[in-house]
Coordinates of C-alpha atoms and ligand atoms in Angstrom, one line a residue:
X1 CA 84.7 -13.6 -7.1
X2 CA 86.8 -16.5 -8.6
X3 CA 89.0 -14.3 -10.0
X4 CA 90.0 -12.2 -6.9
X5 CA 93.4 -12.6 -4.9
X6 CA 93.5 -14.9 -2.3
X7 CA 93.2 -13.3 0.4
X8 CA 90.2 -10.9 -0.9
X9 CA 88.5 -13.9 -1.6
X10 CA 88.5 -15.0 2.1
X11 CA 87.7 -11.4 2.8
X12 CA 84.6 -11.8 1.1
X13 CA 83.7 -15.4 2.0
X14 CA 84.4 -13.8 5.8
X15 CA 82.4 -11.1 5.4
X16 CA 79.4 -13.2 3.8
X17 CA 79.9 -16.2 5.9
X18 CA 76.9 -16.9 8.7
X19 CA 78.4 -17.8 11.9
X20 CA 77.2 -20.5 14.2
X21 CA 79.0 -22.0 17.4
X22 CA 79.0 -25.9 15.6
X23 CA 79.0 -27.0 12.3
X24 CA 79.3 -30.4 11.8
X25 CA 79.6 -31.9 8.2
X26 CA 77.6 -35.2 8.2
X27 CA 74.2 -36.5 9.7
X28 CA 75.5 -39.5 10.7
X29 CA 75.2 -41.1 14.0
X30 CA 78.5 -39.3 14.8
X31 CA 77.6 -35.8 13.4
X32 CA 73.6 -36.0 14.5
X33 CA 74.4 -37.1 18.2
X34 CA 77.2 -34.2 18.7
X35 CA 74.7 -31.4 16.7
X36 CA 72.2 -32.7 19.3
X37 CA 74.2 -32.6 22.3
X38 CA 75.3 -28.9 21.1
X39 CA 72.1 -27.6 21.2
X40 CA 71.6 -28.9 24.9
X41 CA 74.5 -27.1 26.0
X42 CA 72.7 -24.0 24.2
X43 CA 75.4 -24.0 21.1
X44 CA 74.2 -22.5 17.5
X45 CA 74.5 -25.9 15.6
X46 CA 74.4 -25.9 11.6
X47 CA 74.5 -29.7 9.8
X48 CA 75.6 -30.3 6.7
X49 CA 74.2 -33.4 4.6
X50 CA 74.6 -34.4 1.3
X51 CA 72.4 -37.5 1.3
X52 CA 69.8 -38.3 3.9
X53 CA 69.7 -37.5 8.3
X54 CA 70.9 -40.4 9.6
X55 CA 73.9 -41.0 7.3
X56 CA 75.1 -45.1 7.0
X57 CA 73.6 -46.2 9.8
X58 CA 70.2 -45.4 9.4
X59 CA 70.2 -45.2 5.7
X60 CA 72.2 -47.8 4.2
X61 CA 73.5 -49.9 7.0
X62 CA 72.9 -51.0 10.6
X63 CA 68.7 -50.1 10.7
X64 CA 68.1 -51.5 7.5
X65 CA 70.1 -55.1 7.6
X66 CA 69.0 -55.7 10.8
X67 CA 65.1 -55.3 9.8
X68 CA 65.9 -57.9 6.9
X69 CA 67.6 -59.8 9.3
X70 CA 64.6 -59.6 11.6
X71 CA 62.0 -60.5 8.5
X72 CA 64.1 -63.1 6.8
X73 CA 64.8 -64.4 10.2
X74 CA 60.9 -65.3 11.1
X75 CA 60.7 -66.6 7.4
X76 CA 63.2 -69.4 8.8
X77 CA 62.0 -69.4 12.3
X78 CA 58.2 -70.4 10.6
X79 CA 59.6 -73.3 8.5
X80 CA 61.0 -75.1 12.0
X81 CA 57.3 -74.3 13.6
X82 CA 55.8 -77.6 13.3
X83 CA 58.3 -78.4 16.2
X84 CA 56.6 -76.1 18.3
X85 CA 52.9 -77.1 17.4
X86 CA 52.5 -74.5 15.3
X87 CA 51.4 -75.2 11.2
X88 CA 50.9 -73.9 8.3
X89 CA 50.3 -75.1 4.8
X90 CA 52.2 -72.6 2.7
X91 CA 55.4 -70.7 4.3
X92 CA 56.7 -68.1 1.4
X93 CA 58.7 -64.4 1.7
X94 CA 57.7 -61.7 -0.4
X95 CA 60.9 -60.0 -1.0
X96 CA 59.7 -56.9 -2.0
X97 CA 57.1 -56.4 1.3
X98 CA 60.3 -57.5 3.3
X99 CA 62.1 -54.3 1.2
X100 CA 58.9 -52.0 2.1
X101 CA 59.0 -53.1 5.5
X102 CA 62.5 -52.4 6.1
X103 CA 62.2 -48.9 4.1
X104 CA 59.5 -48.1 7.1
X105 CA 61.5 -49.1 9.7
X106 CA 64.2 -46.6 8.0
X107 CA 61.7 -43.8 7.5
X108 CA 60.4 -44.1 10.7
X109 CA 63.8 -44.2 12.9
X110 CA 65.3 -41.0 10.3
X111 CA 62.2 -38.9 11.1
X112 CA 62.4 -39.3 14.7
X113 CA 66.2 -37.5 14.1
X114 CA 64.4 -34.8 12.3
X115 CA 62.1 -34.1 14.6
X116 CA 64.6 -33.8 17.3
X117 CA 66.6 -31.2 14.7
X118 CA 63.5 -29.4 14.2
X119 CA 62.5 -29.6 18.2
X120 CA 65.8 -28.5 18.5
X121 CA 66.7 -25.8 16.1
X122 CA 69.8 -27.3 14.7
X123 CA 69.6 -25.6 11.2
X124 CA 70.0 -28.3 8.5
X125 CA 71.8 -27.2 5.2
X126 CA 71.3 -30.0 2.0
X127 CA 74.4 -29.7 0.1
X128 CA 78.2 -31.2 0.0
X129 CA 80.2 -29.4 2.7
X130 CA 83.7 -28.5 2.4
X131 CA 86.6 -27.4 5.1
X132 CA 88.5 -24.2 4.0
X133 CA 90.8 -21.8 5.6
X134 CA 89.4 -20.7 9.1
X135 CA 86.8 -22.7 10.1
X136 CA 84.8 -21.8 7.0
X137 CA 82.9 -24.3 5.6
X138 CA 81.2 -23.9 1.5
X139 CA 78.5 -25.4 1.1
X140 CA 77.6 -26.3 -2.9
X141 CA 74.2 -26.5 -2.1
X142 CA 71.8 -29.2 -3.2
X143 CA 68.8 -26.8 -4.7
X144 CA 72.0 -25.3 -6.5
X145 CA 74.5 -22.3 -5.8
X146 CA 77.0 -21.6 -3.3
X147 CA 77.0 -20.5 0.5
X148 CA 80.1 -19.9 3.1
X149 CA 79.3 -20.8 6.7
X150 CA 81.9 -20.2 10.1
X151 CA 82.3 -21.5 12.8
X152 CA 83.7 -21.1 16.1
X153 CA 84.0 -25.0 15.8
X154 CA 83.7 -27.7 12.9
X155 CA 83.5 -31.4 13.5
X156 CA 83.6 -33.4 10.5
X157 CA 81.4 -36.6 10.6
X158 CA 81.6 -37.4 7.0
X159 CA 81.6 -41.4 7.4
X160 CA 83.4 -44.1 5.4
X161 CA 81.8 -45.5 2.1
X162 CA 82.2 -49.2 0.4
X163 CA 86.1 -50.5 -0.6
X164 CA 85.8 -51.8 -4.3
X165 CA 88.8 -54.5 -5.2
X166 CA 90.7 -53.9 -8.7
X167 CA 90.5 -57.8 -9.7
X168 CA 89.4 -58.4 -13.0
X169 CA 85.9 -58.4 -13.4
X170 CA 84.8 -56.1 -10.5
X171 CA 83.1 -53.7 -12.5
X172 CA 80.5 -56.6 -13.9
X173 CA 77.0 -56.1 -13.7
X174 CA 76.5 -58.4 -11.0
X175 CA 78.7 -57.1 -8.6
X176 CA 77.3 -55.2 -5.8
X177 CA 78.3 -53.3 -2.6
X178 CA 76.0 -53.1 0.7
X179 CA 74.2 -50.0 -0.5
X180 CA 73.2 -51.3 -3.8
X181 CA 72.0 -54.8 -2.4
X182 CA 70.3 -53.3 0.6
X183 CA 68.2 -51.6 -2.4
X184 CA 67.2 -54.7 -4.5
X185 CA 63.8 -54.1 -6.0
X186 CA 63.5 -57.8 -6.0
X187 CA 65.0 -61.2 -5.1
X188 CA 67.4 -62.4 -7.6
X189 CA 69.9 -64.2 -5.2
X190 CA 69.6 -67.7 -5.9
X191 CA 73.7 -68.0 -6.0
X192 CA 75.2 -65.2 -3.8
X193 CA 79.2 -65.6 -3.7
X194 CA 80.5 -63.2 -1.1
X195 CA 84.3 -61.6 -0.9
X196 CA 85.1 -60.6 2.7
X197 CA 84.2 -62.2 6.1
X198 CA 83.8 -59.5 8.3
X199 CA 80.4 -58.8 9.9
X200 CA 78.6 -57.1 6.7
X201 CA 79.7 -60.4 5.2
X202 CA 78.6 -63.1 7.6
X203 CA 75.3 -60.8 8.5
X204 CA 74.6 -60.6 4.4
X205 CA 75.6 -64.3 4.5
X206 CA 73.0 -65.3 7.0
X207 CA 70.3 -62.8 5.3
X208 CA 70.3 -64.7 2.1
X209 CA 70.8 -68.2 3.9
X210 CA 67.2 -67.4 5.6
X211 CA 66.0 -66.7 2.1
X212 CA 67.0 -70.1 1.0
X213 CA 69.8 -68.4 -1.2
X214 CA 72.8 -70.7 -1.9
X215 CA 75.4 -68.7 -0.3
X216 CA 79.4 -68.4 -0.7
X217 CA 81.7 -67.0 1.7
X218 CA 85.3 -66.0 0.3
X219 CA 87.8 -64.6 3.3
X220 CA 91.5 -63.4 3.1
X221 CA 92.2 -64.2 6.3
X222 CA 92.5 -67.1 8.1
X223 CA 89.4 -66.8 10.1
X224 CA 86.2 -65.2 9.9
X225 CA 85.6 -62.0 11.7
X226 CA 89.3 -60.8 12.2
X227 CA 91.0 -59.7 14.6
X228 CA 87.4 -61.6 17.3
X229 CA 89.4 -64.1 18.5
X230 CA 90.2 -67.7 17.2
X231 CA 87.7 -69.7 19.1
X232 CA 84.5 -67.6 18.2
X233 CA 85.7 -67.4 14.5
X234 CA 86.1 -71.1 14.4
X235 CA 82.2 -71.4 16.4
X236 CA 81.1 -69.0 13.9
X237 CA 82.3 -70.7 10.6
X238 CA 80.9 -74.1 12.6
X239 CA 77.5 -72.4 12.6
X240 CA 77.7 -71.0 9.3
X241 CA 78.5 -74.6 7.7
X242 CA 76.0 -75.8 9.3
X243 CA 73.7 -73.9 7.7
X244 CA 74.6 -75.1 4.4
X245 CA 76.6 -71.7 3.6
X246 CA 79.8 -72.5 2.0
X247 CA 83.0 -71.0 3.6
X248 CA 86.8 -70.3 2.3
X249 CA 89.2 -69.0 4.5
X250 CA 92.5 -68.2 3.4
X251 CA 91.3 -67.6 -0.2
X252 CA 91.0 -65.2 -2.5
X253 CA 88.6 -64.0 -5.5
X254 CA 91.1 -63.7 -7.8
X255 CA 89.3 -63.1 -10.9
X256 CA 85.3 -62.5 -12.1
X257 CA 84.3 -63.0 -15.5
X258 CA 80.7 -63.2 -17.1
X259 CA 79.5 -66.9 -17.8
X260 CA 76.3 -68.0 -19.5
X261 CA 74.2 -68.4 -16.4
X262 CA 75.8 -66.2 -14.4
X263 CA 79.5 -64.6 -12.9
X264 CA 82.4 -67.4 -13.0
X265 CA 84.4 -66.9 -9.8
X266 CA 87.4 -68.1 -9.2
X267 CA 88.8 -68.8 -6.1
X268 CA 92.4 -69.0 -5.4
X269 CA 93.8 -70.5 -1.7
X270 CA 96.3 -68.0 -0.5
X271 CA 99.0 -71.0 0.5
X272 CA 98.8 -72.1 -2.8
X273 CA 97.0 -75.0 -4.8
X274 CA 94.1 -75.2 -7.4
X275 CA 92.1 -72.6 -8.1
X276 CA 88.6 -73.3 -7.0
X277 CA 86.1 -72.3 -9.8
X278 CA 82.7 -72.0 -8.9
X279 CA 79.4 -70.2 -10.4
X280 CA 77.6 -66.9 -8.8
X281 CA 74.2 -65.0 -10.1
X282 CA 75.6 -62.0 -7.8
X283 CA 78.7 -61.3 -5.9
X284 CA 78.7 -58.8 -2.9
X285 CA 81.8 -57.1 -2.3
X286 CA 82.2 -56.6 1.6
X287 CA 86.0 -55.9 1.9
X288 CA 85.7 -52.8 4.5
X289 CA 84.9 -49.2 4.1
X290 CA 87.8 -46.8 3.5
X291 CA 86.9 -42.9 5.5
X292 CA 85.0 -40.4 2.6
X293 CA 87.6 -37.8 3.1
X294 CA 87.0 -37.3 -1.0
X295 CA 87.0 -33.4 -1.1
X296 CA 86.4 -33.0 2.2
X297 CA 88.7 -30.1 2.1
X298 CA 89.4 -27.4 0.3
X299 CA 92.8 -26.5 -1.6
X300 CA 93.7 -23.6 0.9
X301 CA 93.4 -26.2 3.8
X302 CA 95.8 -30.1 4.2
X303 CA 94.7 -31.8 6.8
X304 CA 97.0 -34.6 8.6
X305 CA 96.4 -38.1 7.3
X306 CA 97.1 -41.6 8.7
X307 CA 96.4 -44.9 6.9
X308 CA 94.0 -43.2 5.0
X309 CA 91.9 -41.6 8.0
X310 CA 91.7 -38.0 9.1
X311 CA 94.6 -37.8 12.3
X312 CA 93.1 -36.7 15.3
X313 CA 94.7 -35.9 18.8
X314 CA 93.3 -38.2 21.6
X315 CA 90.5 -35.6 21.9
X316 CA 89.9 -35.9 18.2
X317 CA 90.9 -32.5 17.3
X318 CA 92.7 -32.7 13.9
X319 CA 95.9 -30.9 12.9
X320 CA 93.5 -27.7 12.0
X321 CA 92.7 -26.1 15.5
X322 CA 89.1 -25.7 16.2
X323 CA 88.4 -28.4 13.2
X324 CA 87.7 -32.2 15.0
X325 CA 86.9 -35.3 13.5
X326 CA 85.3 -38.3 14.5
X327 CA 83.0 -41.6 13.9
X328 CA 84.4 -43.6 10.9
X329 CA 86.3 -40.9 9.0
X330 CA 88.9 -41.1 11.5
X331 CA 88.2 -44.0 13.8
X332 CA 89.8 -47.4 13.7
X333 CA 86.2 -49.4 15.2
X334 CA 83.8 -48.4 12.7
X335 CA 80.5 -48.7 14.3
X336 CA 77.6 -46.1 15.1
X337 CA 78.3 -46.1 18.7
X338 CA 81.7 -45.5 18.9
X339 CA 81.2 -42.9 16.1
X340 CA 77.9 -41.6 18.8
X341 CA 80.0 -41.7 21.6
X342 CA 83.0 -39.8 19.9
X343 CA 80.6 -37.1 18.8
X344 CA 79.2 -36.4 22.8
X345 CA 82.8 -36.3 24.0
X346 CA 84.0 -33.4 21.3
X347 CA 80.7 -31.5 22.0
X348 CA 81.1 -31.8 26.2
X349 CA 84.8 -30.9 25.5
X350 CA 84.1 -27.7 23.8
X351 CA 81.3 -26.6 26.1
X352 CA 83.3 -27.3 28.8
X353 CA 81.2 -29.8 30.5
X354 CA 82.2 -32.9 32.3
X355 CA 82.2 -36.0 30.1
X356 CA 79.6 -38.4 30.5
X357 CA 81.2 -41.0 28.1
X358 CA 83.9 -43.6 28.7
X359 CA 85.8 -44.3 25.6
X360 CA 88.0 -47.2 28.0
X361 CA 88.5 -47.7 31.5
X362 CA 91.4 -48.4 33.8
X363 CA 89.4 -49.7 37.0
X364 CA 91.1 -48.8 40.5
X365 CA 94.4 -50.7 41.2
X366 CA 94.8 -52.1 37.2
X367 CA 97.5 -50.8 34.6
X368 CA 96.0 -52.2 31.7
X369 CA 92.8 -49.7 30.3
X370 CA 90.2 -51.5 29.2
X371 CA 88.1 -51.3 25.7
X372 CA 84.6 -50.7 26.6
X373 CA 83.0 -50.5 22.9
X374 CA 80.3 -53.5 22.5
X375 CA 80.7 -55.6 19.2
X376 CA 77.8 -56.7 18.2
X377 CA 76.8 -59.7 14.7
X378 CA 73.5 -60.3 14.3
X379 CA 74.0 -64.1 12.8
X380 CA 72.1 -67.1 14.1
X381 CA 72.9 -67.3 17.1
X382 CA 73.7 -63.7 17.7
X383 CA 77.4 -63.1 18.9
X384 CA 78.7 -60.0 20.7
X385 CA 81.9 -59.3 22.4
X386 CA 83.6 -56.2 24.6
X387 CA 86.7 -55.9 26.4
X388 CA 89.5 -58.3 26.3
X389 CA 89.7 -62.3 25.3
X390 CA 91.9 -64.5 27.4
X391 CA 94.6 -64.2 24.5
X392 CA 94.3 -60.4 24.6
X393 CA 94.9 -59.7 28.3
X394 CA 97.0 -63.2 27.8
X395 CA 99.6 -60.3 25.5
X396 CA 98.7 -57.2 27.8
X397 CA 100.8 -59.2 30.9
X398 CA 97.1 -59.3 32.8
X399 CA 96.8 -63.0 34.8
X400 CA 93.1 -63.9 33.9
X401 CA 90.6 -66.7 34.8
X402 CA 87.8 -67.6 32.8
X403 CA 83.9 -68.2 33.7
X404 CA 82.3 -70.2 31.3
X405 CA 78.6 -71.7 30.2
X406 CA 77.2 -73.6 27.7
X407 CA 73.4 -72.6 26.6
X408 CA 72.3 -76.5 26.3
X409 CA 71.8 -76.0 30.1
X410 CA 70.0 -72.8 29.9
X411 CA 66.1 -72.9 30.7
X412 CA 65.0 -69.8 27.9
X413 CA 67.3 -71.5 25.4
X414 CA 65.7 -75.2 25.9
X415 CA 62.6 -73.7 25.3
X416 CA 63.2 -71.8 22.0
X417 CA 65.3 -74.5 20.9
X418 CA 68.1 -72.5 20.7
X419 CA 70.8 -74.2 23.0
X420 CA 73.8 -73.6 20.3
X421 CA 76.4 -71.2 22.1
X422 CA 78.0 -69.9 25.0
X423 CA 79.0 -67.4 27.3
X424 CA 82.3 -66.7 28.3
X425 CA 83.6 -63.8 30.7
X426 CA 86.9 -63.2 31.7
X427 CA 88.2 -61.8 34.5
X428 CA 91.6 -60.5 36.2
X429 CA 93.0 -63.4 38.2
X430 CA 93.9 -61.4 41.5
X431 CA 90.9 -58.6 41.6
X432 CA 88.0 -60.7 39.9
X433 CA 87.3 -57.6 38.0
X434 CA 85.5 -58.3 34.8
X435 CA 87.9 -57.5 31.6
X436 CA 86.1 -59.1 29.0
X437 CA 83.2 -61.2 27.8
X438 CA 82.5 -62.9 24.7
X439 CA 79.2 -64.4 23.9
X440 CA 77.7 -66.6 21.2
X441 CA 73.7 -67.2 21.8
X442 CA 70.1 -65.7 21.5
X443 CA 70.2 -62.1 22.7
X444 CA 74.0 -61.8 22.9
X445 CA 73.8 -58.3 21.7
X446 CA 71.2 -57.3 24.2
X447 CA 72.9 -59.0 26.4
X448 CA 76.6 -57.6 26.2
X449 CA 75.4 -54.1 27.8
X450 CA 75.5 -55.3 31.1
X451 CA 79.1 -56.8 31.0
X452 CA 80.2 -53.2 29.0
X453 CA 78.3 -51.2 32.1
X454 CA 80.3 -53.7 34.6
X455 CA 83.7 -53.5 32.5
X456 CA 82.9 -49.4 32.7
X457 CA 83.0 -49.4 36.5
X458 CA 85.2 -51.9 37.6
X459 CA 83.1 -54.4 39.2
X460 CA 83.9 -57.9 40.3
X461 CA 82.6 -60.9 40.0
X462 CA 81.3 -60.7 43.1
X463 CA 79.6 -57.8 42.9
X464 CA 78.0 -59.0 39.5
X465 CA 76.9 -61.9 41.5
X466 CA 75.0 -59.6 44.2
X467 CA 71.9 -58.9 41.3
X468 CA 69.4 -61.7 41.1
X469 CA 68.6 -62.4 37.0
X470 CA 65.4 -64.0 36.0
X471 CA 63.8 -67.3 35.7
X472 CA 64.0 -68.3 32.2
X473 CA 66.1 -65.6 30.6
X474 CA 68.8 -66.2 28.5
X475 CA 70.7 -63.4 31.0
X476 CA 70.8 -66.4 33.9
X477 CA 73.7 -68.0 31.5
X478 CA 75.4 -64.6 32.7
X479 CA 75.2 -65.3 36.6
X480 CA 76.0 -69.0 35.3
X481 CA 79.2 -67.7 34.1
X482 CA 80.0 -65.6 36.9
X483 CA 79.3 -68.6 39.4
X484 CA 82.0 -70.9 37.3
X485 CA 84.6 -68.2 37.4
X486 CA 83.6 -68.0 41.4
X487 CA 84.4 -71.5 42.1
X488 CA 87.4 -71.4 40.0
X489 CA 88.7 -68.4 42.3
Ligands
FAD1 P1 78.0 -42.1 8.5 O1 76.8 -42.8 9.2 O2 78.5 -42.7 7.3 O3 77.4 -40.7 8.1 C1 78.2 -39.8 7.4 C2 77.2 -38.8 6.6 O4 78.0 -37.8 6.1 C3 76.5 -39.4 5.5 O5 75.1 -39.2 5.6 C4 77.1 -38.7 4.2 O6 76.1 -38.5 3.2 C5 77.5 -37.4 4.8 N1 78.6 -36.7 4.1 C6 79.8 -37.3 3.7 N2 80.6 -36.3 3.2 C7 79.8 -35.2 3.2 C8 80.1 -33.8 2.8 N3 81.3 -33.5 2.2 N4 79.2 -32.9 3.0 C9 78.0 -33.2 3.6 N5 77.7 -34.5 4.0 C10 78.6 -35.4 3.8 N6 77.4 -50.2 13.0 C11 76.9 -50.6 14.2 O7 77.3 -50.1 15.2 N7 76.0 -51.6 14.2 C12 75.5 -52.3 13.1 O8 74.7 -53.1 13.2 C13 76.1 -51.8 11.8 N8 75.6 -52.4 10.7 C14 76.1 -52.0 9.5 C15 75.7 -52.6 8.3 C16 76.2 -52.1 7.1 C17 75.7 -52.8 5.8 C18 77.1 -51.0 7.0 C19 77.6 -50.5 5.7 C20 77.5 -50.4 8.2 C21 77.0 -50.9 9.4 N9 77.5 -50.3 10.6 C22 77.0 -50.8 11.8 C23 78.5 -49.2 10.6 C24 77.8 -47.9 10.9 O9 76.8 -47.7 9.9 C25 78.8 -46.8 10.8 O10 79.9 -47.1 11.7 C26 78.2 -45.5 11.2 O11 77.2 -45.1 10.4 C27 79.3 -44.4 11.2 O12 78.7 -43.2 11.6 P2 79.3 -41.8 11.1 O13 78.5 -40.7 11.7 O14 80.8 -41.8 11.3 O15 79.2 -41.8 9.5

C-alpha cells in the first residue's frame, strides 16, 4: 500500500476505514469526559490511548500527588499529636506502602472510567493515534499492526508532557521529572533541590518537607506561583520558609554537575551577584509542560500552531474543520477541569445541545467577563483562587471593594490548630457582585466551589449573605468575609 499514489492510498484507507460519529485521541480528563458525554447524546464514540484511561491526571499527576500529599500529610499531622492528647512512641513512613497506597487510589479512580467506557460502549482502541487527511485517524496499534478509523468528528485530547531545560547537566542520573518521581520505588530524597515554582513545584516541595526531606526551591521569577498574585506568592513563600524549605526567587539553576555525595547545583540570581553553590541527592525538574503535539499529525495534514499549542477557534475547532482540540494541548490553564469542561462544551456543540458549561461569565449589567476556572495547591495551608484579584479587576477599569478574614478568628481553625491564612473576596464596588476570591487556609480548595458557583451566576454579596453556614466550619470565614465587605459598602 505504501507504495500507491496518493490519492489511491486515501482511497483505500477510505474504503477500510470504520466510521464512528467521535473519535477522540487521548483518555485524558479532556478526551474521557467528551467520549462520555458523546455517548449520552447517543454518538458512536471510539478512544484512542497510547498509555493508560485516565491520561496525566489520573495516571501521573493530580490523583497520585494528592494521595502522597494526603499520606505524607498525616505522617506530619501525627508528629504535632501530643498537642492534641494524642501519643505515640514511634511515628515512622514507609515510603513504599505510601507508593502502594497511592497506586490504589490510581487503580481504583482509572477503573471506575473504564467501567463507565464499558457501561457505555465507547469502543477503546490501545495504540498511538494519528490525524490524517479527512477526519481519518491511523491508529499504530499497541498489540502491533495498523488500522484507519473516520470520523464524522475528531477531538484531539492528547495532553501536554514534562519541559526538560538544556543547562549543563540535565541529563544526570539524578534528575527527574513529575512522572519519574511520582514512581520512586523507594525514598531516596534526603536533599531534594527543585527548579520551577509553580504548583507541581511547591506541592512536590511540601510532599518531601512532610517526609522530613531537606528541600530547595529554585524560581525564575520573582515570586512563587506566577502570574497568583503578589500577596499570596509572598504568604506562600512565608509558609514555605517556615517550614524549613529553602526558597530562591529570581534565580536560576544554571548549571548541574555530579559531585561525590551527590549533584552540585549552582544557583545563579538573575540581577546578578554570586553564584550560590549548594549540594542535591536529586533534583526535580518542574519548569511547565509544553502540549504533546509530537506526531500528532500526519504529513498529508498541517494543522495551525500558536506558541507551541494546537490553534483553536473560541469553540475549539482547529484550522481542520470537523477536527477540535482541547484540554492542555491547546489550552493556556492546564488543569483537568478546564481540560473536562472544554471536552463537554465540543461534544454539546456538535450534538447540538444547549451548553451546560460556563467557560466565563459576564453577570447582568458588567462589561468585564469573568474567569470562572477554580485554581486549586494543595500546600499546607491549602490555597485556591478564581476570578479576579483586586490588581486584576484594578487593570480591567472594574472599581472593587474587598471583604477580608483572618482564620486566627475562626472556631474550626482554633480547633485544628490551623489558624495560618485567610480569606479574601472581592467584589465590584457599585453592584456587590462577587469577581473574585482568593483564599489561603484548611479546605480552601473545597471551599473555592461556592465562590466559582456565585461568580457563575452573578450573585452579590448580599445574596451570598442570605445562606446560613455552619457552626464550626472553616466555610463561616466565607460569610465572615462577605459581612466585612458589607460594612465596607
Ligand atoms: P492528559 O491528561 O495529559 O491526557 C492525554 C492522554 O493522551 C494521555 O493519556 C496520553 O497517553 C494520550 N495520548 C497522547 N498522544 C496520544 C496519541 N497520539 N495517541 C493516543 N493517545 C495519546 N490538574 C488539576 O486540575 N488539579 C491537580 O491537582 C493537578 N495536579 C497535577 C500534578 C502533576 C504532577 C501534573 C503533571 C499535572 C497535574 N495537573 C493537575 C494537570 C492535569 O493533570 C492536566 O491538566 C490534565 O491531565 C490535562 O488533561 P488532558 O485530557 O488535556 O490531557
Amino acid at each position: 500500500m505504501e507504495c500507491l499514489p496518493a490519492f489511491w492510498m486515501d482511497m483505500r484507507r477510505n474504503e477500510m476505514a470504520k466510521q464512528f460519529d467521535v473519535i477522540v485521541i487521548g483518555a485524558g480528563p479532556g478526551g474521557y469526559t467528551a467520549a462520555l458525554k458523546a455517548t449520552e447524546f447517543g454518538l458512536k464514540v471510539a478512544v484512542i490511548e497510547t498509555k493508560k484511561i485516565g491520561g496525566t491526571c489520573v495516571n501521573r499527576g493530580c490523583i497520585p500527588t494528592k494521595a502522597l500529599l494526603y499520606a505524607s500529610g498525616m505522617f506530619r499531622m501525627m508528629q504535632n499529636c501530643d498537642e492534641f492528647g494524642v501519643s505515640t512512641d514511634f511515628i515512622s513512613f514507609d515510603f513504599q506502602k505510601m507508593q502502594s497506597y497511592k497506586k490504589k487510589a490510581v487503580d481504583r479512580y482509572r477503573g471506575s472510567v473504564e467501567g463507565l467506557f464499558e457501561k457505555n460502549h465507547v469502543e477503546v482502541i490501545y495504540g498511538k493515534g494519528t490525524l490524517r487527511r479527512g477526519r481519518t485517524v491511523e491508529v499504530e496499534l499497541a498489540e502491533g499492526g495498523r488500522e484507519f478509523f473516520e470520523g464524522k468528528t475528531v477531538i484531539l485530547a492528547a495532553g501536554a508532557v514534562p519541559m526538560m531545560n538544556e543547562i549543563p547537566g540535565a541529563d544526570l542520573p539524578g534528575v527527574w521529572n513529575s512522572d519519574r518521581l511520582l514512581a520512586a520505588k523507594s525514598w531516596n530524597f534526603d536533599r531534594l533541590t527543585i527548579m520551577g515554582g509553580g504548583v507541581i513545584a511547591v506541592e512536590f516541595a511540601t510532599l518531601f518537607n512532610n517526609l522530613c526531606s531537606n528541600v530547595t526551591i529554585v524560581e525564575k521569577k520573582k515570586h512563587l506561583m506566577a502570574p497568583m498574585d503578589d500577596v499570596m506568592s509572598t504568604a506562600l513563600e512565608r509558609v514555605l520558609r517556615r517550614k524549613g524549605i529553602q526558597v530562591y526567587c529570581d534565580s536560576t539553576v544554571t548549571e548541574l554537575s555530579q559531585g561525590e555525595n551527590g549533584l552540585n547545583c549552582v544557583i545563579t540570581p538573575n540581577k546578578g551577584g554570586e553564584p550560590i553553590r549548594t549540594r542535591a541527592g536529586q533534583v526535580l525538574m518542574a519548569i511547565g509542560r509544553k502540549p504533546n503535539v509530537q506526531g500528532l499529525c500526519g504529513p498529508d495534514v498541517s494543522l495551525e500552531m500558536k506558541n507551541g499549542k494546537i490553534a483553536v477557534s473560541p469553540g475549539f475547532e482547529t484550522s481542520e474543520p470537523g477536527v477540535y482540540a482541547i484540554g492542555d494541548v491547546c489550552a493556556d490553564i492546564q488543569l483537568a477541569h478546564v481540560a473536562a469542561a472544554q471536552g463537554t462544551y465540543v461534544v454539546e456543540k456538535i450534538a447540538g445541545r444547549p451548553h451546560t458549561i460556563r467557560l466565563q461569565s459576564v453577570p447582568s449589567g458588567m462589561y468585564v467577563s469573568l474567569p470562572i476556572v477554580p485554581n486549586c495547591i494543595y500546600t499546607d495551608p491549602e490555597i485556591a483562587t478564581v476570578g479576579l484579584t483586586e490588581e486584576e479587576a484594578g487593570l480591567r477599569g472594574l472599581k472593587v471593594r474587598c471583604g477580608h478574614f483572618s482564620m486566627e478568628e475562626n472556631g474550626r481553625s482554633i480547633i485544628s490548630g490551623e489558624q495560618d491564612g485567610f480569606i479574601r473576596l472581592v467584589f465590584e464596588a457599585y453592584s456587590n457582585t462577587i469577581v473574585g476570591a482568593q483564599m489561603m487556609c484548611p479546605r480552601a480548595t473545597d471551599m473555592i466551589g461556592e465562590i466559582a458557583t456565585a461568580i457563575a451566576n452573578g450573585l452579590t454579596a448580599e445574596q451570598m449573605s442570605f445562606a446560613m453556614r455552619a457552626q464550626p466550619t472553616y466555610n463561616e470565614g466565607i460569610g465572615a468575609a462577605i459581612e466585612d465587605a458589607l460594612r465596607k459598602a
